[in-house]
Amino acid sequence: MNGKIVFVVPDEKLANIAGSVIRELNESIEVYQGSFNEGLRLAVQAVDDGANIIISRGGTGSLIKKNIEIPVVNIEYGGYDAINSVSKAIEYSNVIGIIGFEDLALAYKKASPILEKTFSCKIFVNHIRTEKEI
């Protein structure tokens, strides 16, 4: 069964990466750029236009999953994401604050003891639940 797949991404950088990968794989996945409520609005519009699978990540993916009836694939944050971002942040300070929705906060909480030891830093993680909390 073939269906229309839409990838809702929060920013231009991820939209460009997704577009490149999709072209390289010769897939027909549409990429929409919008986070939180704008991402949800785009996902709802995509469903109205015939999408039957949405791919997203983080808080936007969770928001979409709670508000639409079709399957939503929520890309989780992983260890590489945590290592990469801490390695960049450590250039500015050895005290790092992470603010994110459940997926991101959980990834960092799990990885923080190792990251703190590896990078000789202190990481504080704040789990937010709504866009307003940002």
Short mmCIF file of N, CA and C in Angstrom, two decimals, residues 7-118:
data_model
loop_
_atom_site.label_atom_id
_atom_site.label_comp_id
_atom_site.label_asym_id
_atom_site.label_seq_id
_atom_site.Cartn_x
_atom_site.Cartn_y
_atom_site.Cartn_z
N PHE A 7 7.18 14.96 5.87
CA PHE A 7 8.15 15.16 6.93
C PHE A 7 8.03 16.61 7.39
N VAL A 8 7.61 16.82 8.64
CA VAL A 8 7.49 18.17 9.20
C VAL A 8 8.73 18.42 10.05
N VAL A 9 9.54 19.39 9.64
CA VAL A 9 10.80 19.68 10.32
C VAL A 9 10.73 21.07 10.97
N PRO A 10 11.47 21.26 12.08
CA PRO A 10 11.36 22.52 12.80
C PRO A 10 12.17 23.68 12.23
N ASP A 11 13.19 23.40 11.41
CA ASP A 11 14.04 24.50 10.96
C ASP A 11 14.58 24.26 9.56
N GLU A 12 15.14 25.32 9.00
CA GLU A 12 15.65 25.28 7.63
C GLU A 12 16.80 24.30 7.46
N LYS A 13 17.68 24.22 8.45
CA LYS A 13 18.83 23.32 8.36
C LYS A 13 18.36 21.87 8.19
N LEU A 14 17.44 21.43 9.03
CA LEU A 14 16.93 20.07 8.93
C LEU A 14 16.13 19.87 7.64
N ALA A 15 15.42 20.91 7.20
CA ALA A 15 14.67 20.82 5.94
C ALA A 15 15.63 20.57 4.78
N ASN A 16 16.77 21.27 4.78
CA ASN A 16 17.76 21.08 3.72
C ASN A 16 18.37 19.69 3.76
N ILE A 17 18.71 19.22 4.95
CA ILE A 17 19.27 17.87 5.09
C ILE A 17 18.27 16.83 4.64
N ALA A 18 17.03 16.95 5.10
CA ALA A 18 15.98 16.00 4.72
C ALA A 18 15.77 16.00 3.22
N GLY A 19 15.72 17.19 2.63
CA GLY A 19 15.53 17.29 1.18
C GLY A 19 16.65 16.60 0.41
N SER A 20 17.89 16.79 0.86
CA SER A 20 19.03 16.15 0.20
C SER A 20 18.96 14.63 0.28
N VAL A 21 18.64 14.11 1.46
CA VAL A 21 18.54 12.66 1.64
C VAL A 21 17.39 12.10 0.81
N ILE A 22 16.27 12.78 0.81
CA ILE A 22 15.10 12.31 0.05
C ILE A 22 15.43 12.27 -1.45
N ARG A 23 16.11 13.31 -1.95
CA ARG A 23 16.49 13.31 -3.37
C ARG A 23 17.49 12.19 -3.67
N GLU A 24 18.46 12.01 -2.78
CA GLU A 24 19.47 10.97 -2.98
C GLU A 24 18.84 9.58 -3.03
N LEU A 25 17.83 9.37 -2.20
CA LEU A 25 17.14 8.08 -2.16
C LEU A 25 16.04 7.97 -3.23
N ASN A 26 15.81 9.07 -3.94
CA ASN A 26 14.79 9.12 -4.98
C ASN A 26 13.41 8.77 -4.42
N GLU A 27 13.11 9.32 -3.25
CA GLU A 27 11.81 9.09 -2.61
C GLU A 27 10.89 10.28 -2.89
N SER A 28 9.61 10.08 -2.71
CA SER A 28 8.65 11.17 -2.92
C SER A 28 8.02 11.55 -1.58
N ILE A 29 8.86 12.10 -0.72
CA ILE A 29 8.40 12.57 0.60
C ILE A 29 8.44 14.10 0.57
N GLU A 30 7.32 14.71 0.93
CA GLU A 30 7.26 16.17 0.98
C GLU A 30 7.80 16.66 2.31
N VAL A 31 8.54 17.77 2.30
CA VAL A 31 9.11 18.35 3.51
C VAL A 31 8.45 19.70 3.75
N TYR A 32 7.87 19.84 4.96
CA TYR A 32 7.27 21.09 5.38
C TYR A 32 8.07 21.61 6.57
N GLN A 33 8.28 22.92 6.62
CA GLN A 33 9.05 23.51 7.71
C GLN A 33 8.14 24.30 8.64
N GLY A 34 8.12 23.88 9.92
CA GLY A 34 7.35 24.58 10.93
C GLY A 34 7.48 23.87 12.26
N SER A 35 7.59 24.61 13.32
CA SER A 35 7.71 23.97 14.63
C SER A 35 6.48 24.27 15.48
N PHE A 36 6.25 23.38 16.43
CA PHE A 36 5.15 23.47 17.38
C PHE A 36 3.82 23.70 16.68
N ASN A 37 3.12 24.78 17.00
CA ASN A 37 1.77 24.98 16.45
C ASN A 37 1.79 25.14 14.93
N GLU A 38 2.82 25.77 14.39
CA GLU A 38 2.92 25.90 12.94
C GLU A 38 3.14 24.52 12.31
N GLY A 39 3.96 23.70 12.94
CA GLY A 39 4.17 22.33 12.46
C GLY A 39 2.89 21.52 12.51
N LEU A 40 2.13 21.69 13.59
CA LEU A 40 0.83 21.01 13.70
C LEU A 40 -0.11 21.48 12.61
N ARG A 41 -0.16 22.78 12.37
CA ARG A 41 -1.03 23.32 11.32
C ARG A 41 -0.66 22.72 9.96
N LEU A 42 0.64 22.64 9.69
CA LEU A 42 1.10 22.06 8.42
C LEU A 42 0.76 20.58 8.32
N ALA A 43 0.87 19.86 9.43
CA ALA A 43 0.53 18.43 9.44
C ALA A 43 -0.96 18.22 9.19
N VAL A 44 -1.79 19.02 9.83
CA VAL A 44 -3.24 18.94 9.62
C VAL A 44 -3.57 19.22 8.15
N GLN A 45 -2.92 20.24 7.59
CA GLN A 45 -3.14 20.56 6.17
C GLN A 45 -2.68 19.41 5.28
N ALA A 46 -1.55 18.79 5.64
CA ALA A 46 -1.04 17.66 4.86
C ALA A 46 -2.04 16.50 4.89
N VAL A 47 -2.62 16.23 6.05
CA VAL A 47 -3.62 15.17 6.17
C VAL A 47 -4.83 15.51 5.30
N ASP A 48 -5.27 16.77 5.35
CA ASP A 48 -6.39 17.20 4.51
C ASP A 48 -6.07 17.03 3.02
N ASP A 49 -4.77 17.15 2.69
CA ASP A 49 -4.34 17.00 1.30
C ASP A 49 -4.00 15.56 0.93
N GLY A 50 -4.25 14.61 1.85
CA GLY A 50 -4.08 13.20 1.51
C GLY A 50 -2.90 12.49 2.14
N ALA A 51 -2.15 13.15 2.99
CA ALA A 51 -1.03 12.46 3.65
C ALA A 51 -1.57 11.37 4.56
N ASN A 52 -0.87 10.24 4.60
CA ASN A 52 -1.29 9.20 5.53
C ASN A 52 -0.17 8.73 6.46
N ILE A 53 0.99 9.39 6.39
CA ILE A 53 2.06 9.19 7.36
C ILE A 53 2.78 10.52 7.54
N ILE A 54 3.00 10.91 8.78
CA ILE A 54 3.76 12.12 9.10
C ILE A 54 5.03 11.70 9.83
N ILE A 55 6.15 12.30 9.44
CA ILE A 55 7.42 12.11 10.15
C ILE A 55 7.76 13.45 10.77
N SER A 56 8.19 13.45 12.02
CA SER A 56 8.60 14.69 12.67
C SER A 56 9.54 14.35 13.81
N ARG A 57 9.85 15.33 14.67
CA ARG A 57 10.72 15.05 15.81
C ARG A 57 10.43 16.00 16.96
N GLY A 58 10.87 15.59 18.13
CA GLY A 58 10.80 16.44 19.31
C GLY A 58 9.39 16.84 19.71
N GLY A 59 9.29 18.05 20.23
CA GLY A 59 8.01 18.58 20.70
C GLY A 59 6.99 18.71 19.60
N THR A 60 7.45 19.06 18.41
CA THR A 60 6.53 19.18 17.28
C THR A 60 5.94 17.83 16.94
N GLY A 61 6.79 16.80 16.91
CA GLY A 61 6.30 15.44 16.62
C GLY A 61 5.31 14.97 17.65
N SER A 62 5.60 15.24 18.92
CA SER A 62 4.68 14.84 19.99
C SER A 62 3.35 15.56 19.87
N LEU A 63 3.40 16.86 19.57
CA LEU A 63 2.17 17.65 19.41
C LEU A 63 1.34 17.12 18.24
N ILE A 64 2.00 16.83 17.14
CA ILE A 64 1.30 16.30 15.98
C ILE A 64 0.65 14.95 16.33
N LYS A 65 1.42 14.09 16.98
CA LYS A 65 0.93 12.75 17.33
C LYS A 65 -0.33 12.81 18.20
N LYS A 66 -0.40 13.80 19.08
CA LYS A 66 -1.55 13.93 19.98
C LYS A 66 -2.79 14.49 19.27
N ASN A 67 -2.60 15.11 18.10
CA ASN A 67 -3.70 15.85 17.50
C ASN A 67 -4.18 15.36 16.14
N ILE A 68 -3.54 14.34 15.59
CA ILE A 68 -4.03 13.81 14.32
C ILE A 68 -4.19 12.29 14.43
N GLU A 69 -4.97 11.74 13.53
CA GLU A 69 -5.35 10.33 13.62
C GLU A 69 -4.45 9.39 12.83
N ILE A 70 -3.67 9.91 11.88
CA ILE A 70 -2.83 9.02 11.07
C ILE A 70 -1.53 8.71 11.81
N PRO A 71 -0.79 7.68 11.37
CA PRO A 71 0.47 7.35 12.05
C PRO A 71 1.49 8.49 11.97
N VAL A 72 2.17 8.72 13.09
CA VAL A 72 3.23 9.72 13.17
C VAL A 72 4.50 9.02 13.62
N VAL A 73 5.55 9.15 12.83
CA VAL A 73 6.85 8.61 13.18
C VAL A 73 7.64 9.75 13.80
N ASN A 74 7.94 9.61 15.09
CA ASN A 74 8.66 10.67 15.79
C ASN A 74 10.13 10.27 15.90
N ILE A 75 11.00 10.98 15.19
CA ILE A 75 12.43 10.68 15.20
C ILE A 75 12.99 11.08 16.56
N GLU A 76 13.59 10.12 17.23
CA GLU A 76 14.11 10.37 18.56
C GLU A 76 15.52 10.96 18.51
N TYR A 77 15.84 11.72 19.54
CA TYR A 77 17.20 12.22 19.71
C TYR A 77 18.05 11.07 20.21
N GLY A 78 19.28 11.02 19.75
CA GLY A 78 20.14 9.92 20.16
C GLY A 78 21.45 10.40 20.74
N GLY A 79 22.29 9.42 21.04
CA GLY A 79 23.59 9.71 21.64
C GLY A 79 24.46 10.59 20.78
N TYR A 80 24.45 10.36 19.47
CA TYR A 80 25.27 11.19 18.59
C TYR A 80 24.83 12.65 18.66
N ASP A 81 23.53 12.90 18.69
CA ASP A 81 23.02 14.27 18.78
C ASP A 81 23.54 14.93 20.05
N ALA A 82 23.52 14.20 21.16
CA ALA A 82 23.97 14.74 22.43
C ALA A 82 25.47 15.04 22.40
N ILE A 83 26.26 14.11 21.89
CA ILE A 83 27.70 14.32 21.82
C ILE A 83 28.03 15.51 20.93
N ASN A 84 27.40 15.59 19.79
CA ASN A 84 27.66 16.67 18.85
C ASN A 84 27.32 18.03 19.45
N SER A 85 26.17 18.16 20.08
CA SER A 85 25.78 19.47 20.62
C SER A 85 26.64 19.87 21.82
N VAL A 86 26.98 18.92 22.69
CA VAL A 86 27.84 19.25 23.84
C VAL A 86 29.24 19.62 23.37
N SER A 87 29.75 18.92 22.35
CA SER A 87 31.08 19.26 21.85
C SER A 87 31.13 20.68 21.29
N LYS A 88 30.03 21.16 20.74
CA LYS A 88 29.97 22.55 20.26
C LYS A 88 29.78 23.53 21.42
N ALA A 89 28.92 23.18 22.36
CA ALA A 89 28.63 24.07 23.48
C ALA A 89 29.84 24.26 24.39
N ILE A 90 30.66 23.23 24.55
CA ILE A 90 31.80 23.29 25.45
C ILE A 90 32.83 24.33 25.00
N GLU A 91 32.77 24.74 23.74
CA GLU A 91 33.65 25.80 23.25
C GLU A 91 33.34 27.14 23.92
N TYR A 92 32.14 27.28 24.47
CA TYR A 92 31.71 28.54 25.05
C TYR A 92 31.67 28.51 26.58
N SER A 93 31.38 27.34 27.14
CA SER A 93 31.28 27.23 28.60
C SER A 93 31.32 25.77 29.02
N ASN A 94 31.79 25.54 30.24
CA ASN A 94 31.76 24.16 30.75
C ASN A 94 30.51 23.92 31.60
N VAL A 95 29.62 24.90 31.66
CA VAL A 95 28.31 24.74 32.30
C VAL A 95 27.28 24.89 31.17
N ILE A 96 26.53 23.81 30.93
CA ILE A 96 25.64 23.76 29.78
C ILE A 96 24.21 23.50 30.23
N GLY A 97 23.29 24.29 29.72
CA GLY A 97 21.87 24.11 30.00
C GLY A 97 21.17 23.55 28.78
N ILE A 98 20.39 22.52 28.98
CA ILE A 98 19.61 21.90 27.91
C ILE A 98 18.14 22.08 28.24
N ILE A 99 17.40 22.66 27.31
CA ILE A 99 15.96 22.84 27.48
C ILE A 99 15.29 22.11 26.33
N GLY A 100 14.39 21.17 26.65
CA GLY A 100 13.75 20.45 25.57
C GLY A 100 12.55 19.65 26.01
N PHE A 101 11.84 19.19 25.00
CA PHE A 101 10.69 18.34 25.24
C PHE A 101 11.16 16.94 25.63
N GLU A 102 10.22 16.07 25.86
CA GLU A 102 10.49 14.77 26.48
C GLU A 102 11.62 13.99 25.81
N ASP A 103 11.59 13.84 24.48
CA ASP A 103 12.61 13.04 23.80
C ASP A 103 14.02 13.60 24.04
N LEU A 104 14.15 14.89 23.84
CA LEU A 104 15.46 15.52 24.01
C LEU A 104 15.91 15.48 25.46
N ALA A 105 15.02 15.83 26.37
CA ALA A 105 15.38 15.85 27.80
C ALA A 105 15.78 14.45 28.27
N LEU A 106 15.05 13.44 27.85
CA LEU A 106 15.37 12.07 28.24
C LEU A 106 16.72 11.63 27.69
N ALA A 107 17.00 11.97 26.43
CA ALA A 107 18.29 11.61 25.82
C ALA A 107 19.44 12.23 26.60
N TYR A 108 19.29 13.49 26.98
CA TYR A 108 20.36 14.16 27.71
C TYR A 108 20.47 13.67 29.15
N LYS A 109 19.35 13.39 29.78
CA LYS A 109 19.42 12.86 31.15
C LYS A 109 20.17 11.53 31.18
N LYS A 110 19.92 10.69 30.17
CA LYS A 110 20.61 9.40 30.10
C LYS A 110 22.10 9.58 29.81
N ALA A 111 22.42 10.51 28.92
CA ALA A 111 23.80 10.67 28.48
C ALA A 111 24.64 11.60 29.36
N SER A 112 24.00 12.43 30.18
CA SER A 112 24.72 13.46 30.94
C SER A 112 25.88 12.94 31.79
N PRO A 113 25.73 11.85 32.54
CA PRO A 113 26.87 11.40 33.35
C PRO A 113 28.12 11.11 32.51
N ILE A 114 27.93 10.49 31.38
CA ILE A 114 29.07 10.18 30.51
C ILE A 114 29.60 11.45 29.85
N LEU A 115 28.69 12.31 29.37
CA LEU A 115 29.10 13.55 28.72
C LEU A 115 29.85 14.47 29.70
N GLU A 116 29.35 14.55 30.93
CA GLU A 116 30.01 15.40 31.92
C GLU A 116 31.43 14.92 32.21
N LYS A 117 31.60 13.62 32.30
CA LYS A 117 32.92 13.05 32.56
C LYS A 117 33.83 13.24 31.34
N THR A 118 33.31 12.97 30.17
CA THR A 118 34.10 13.06 28.94
C THR A 118 34.54 14.48 28.64
#
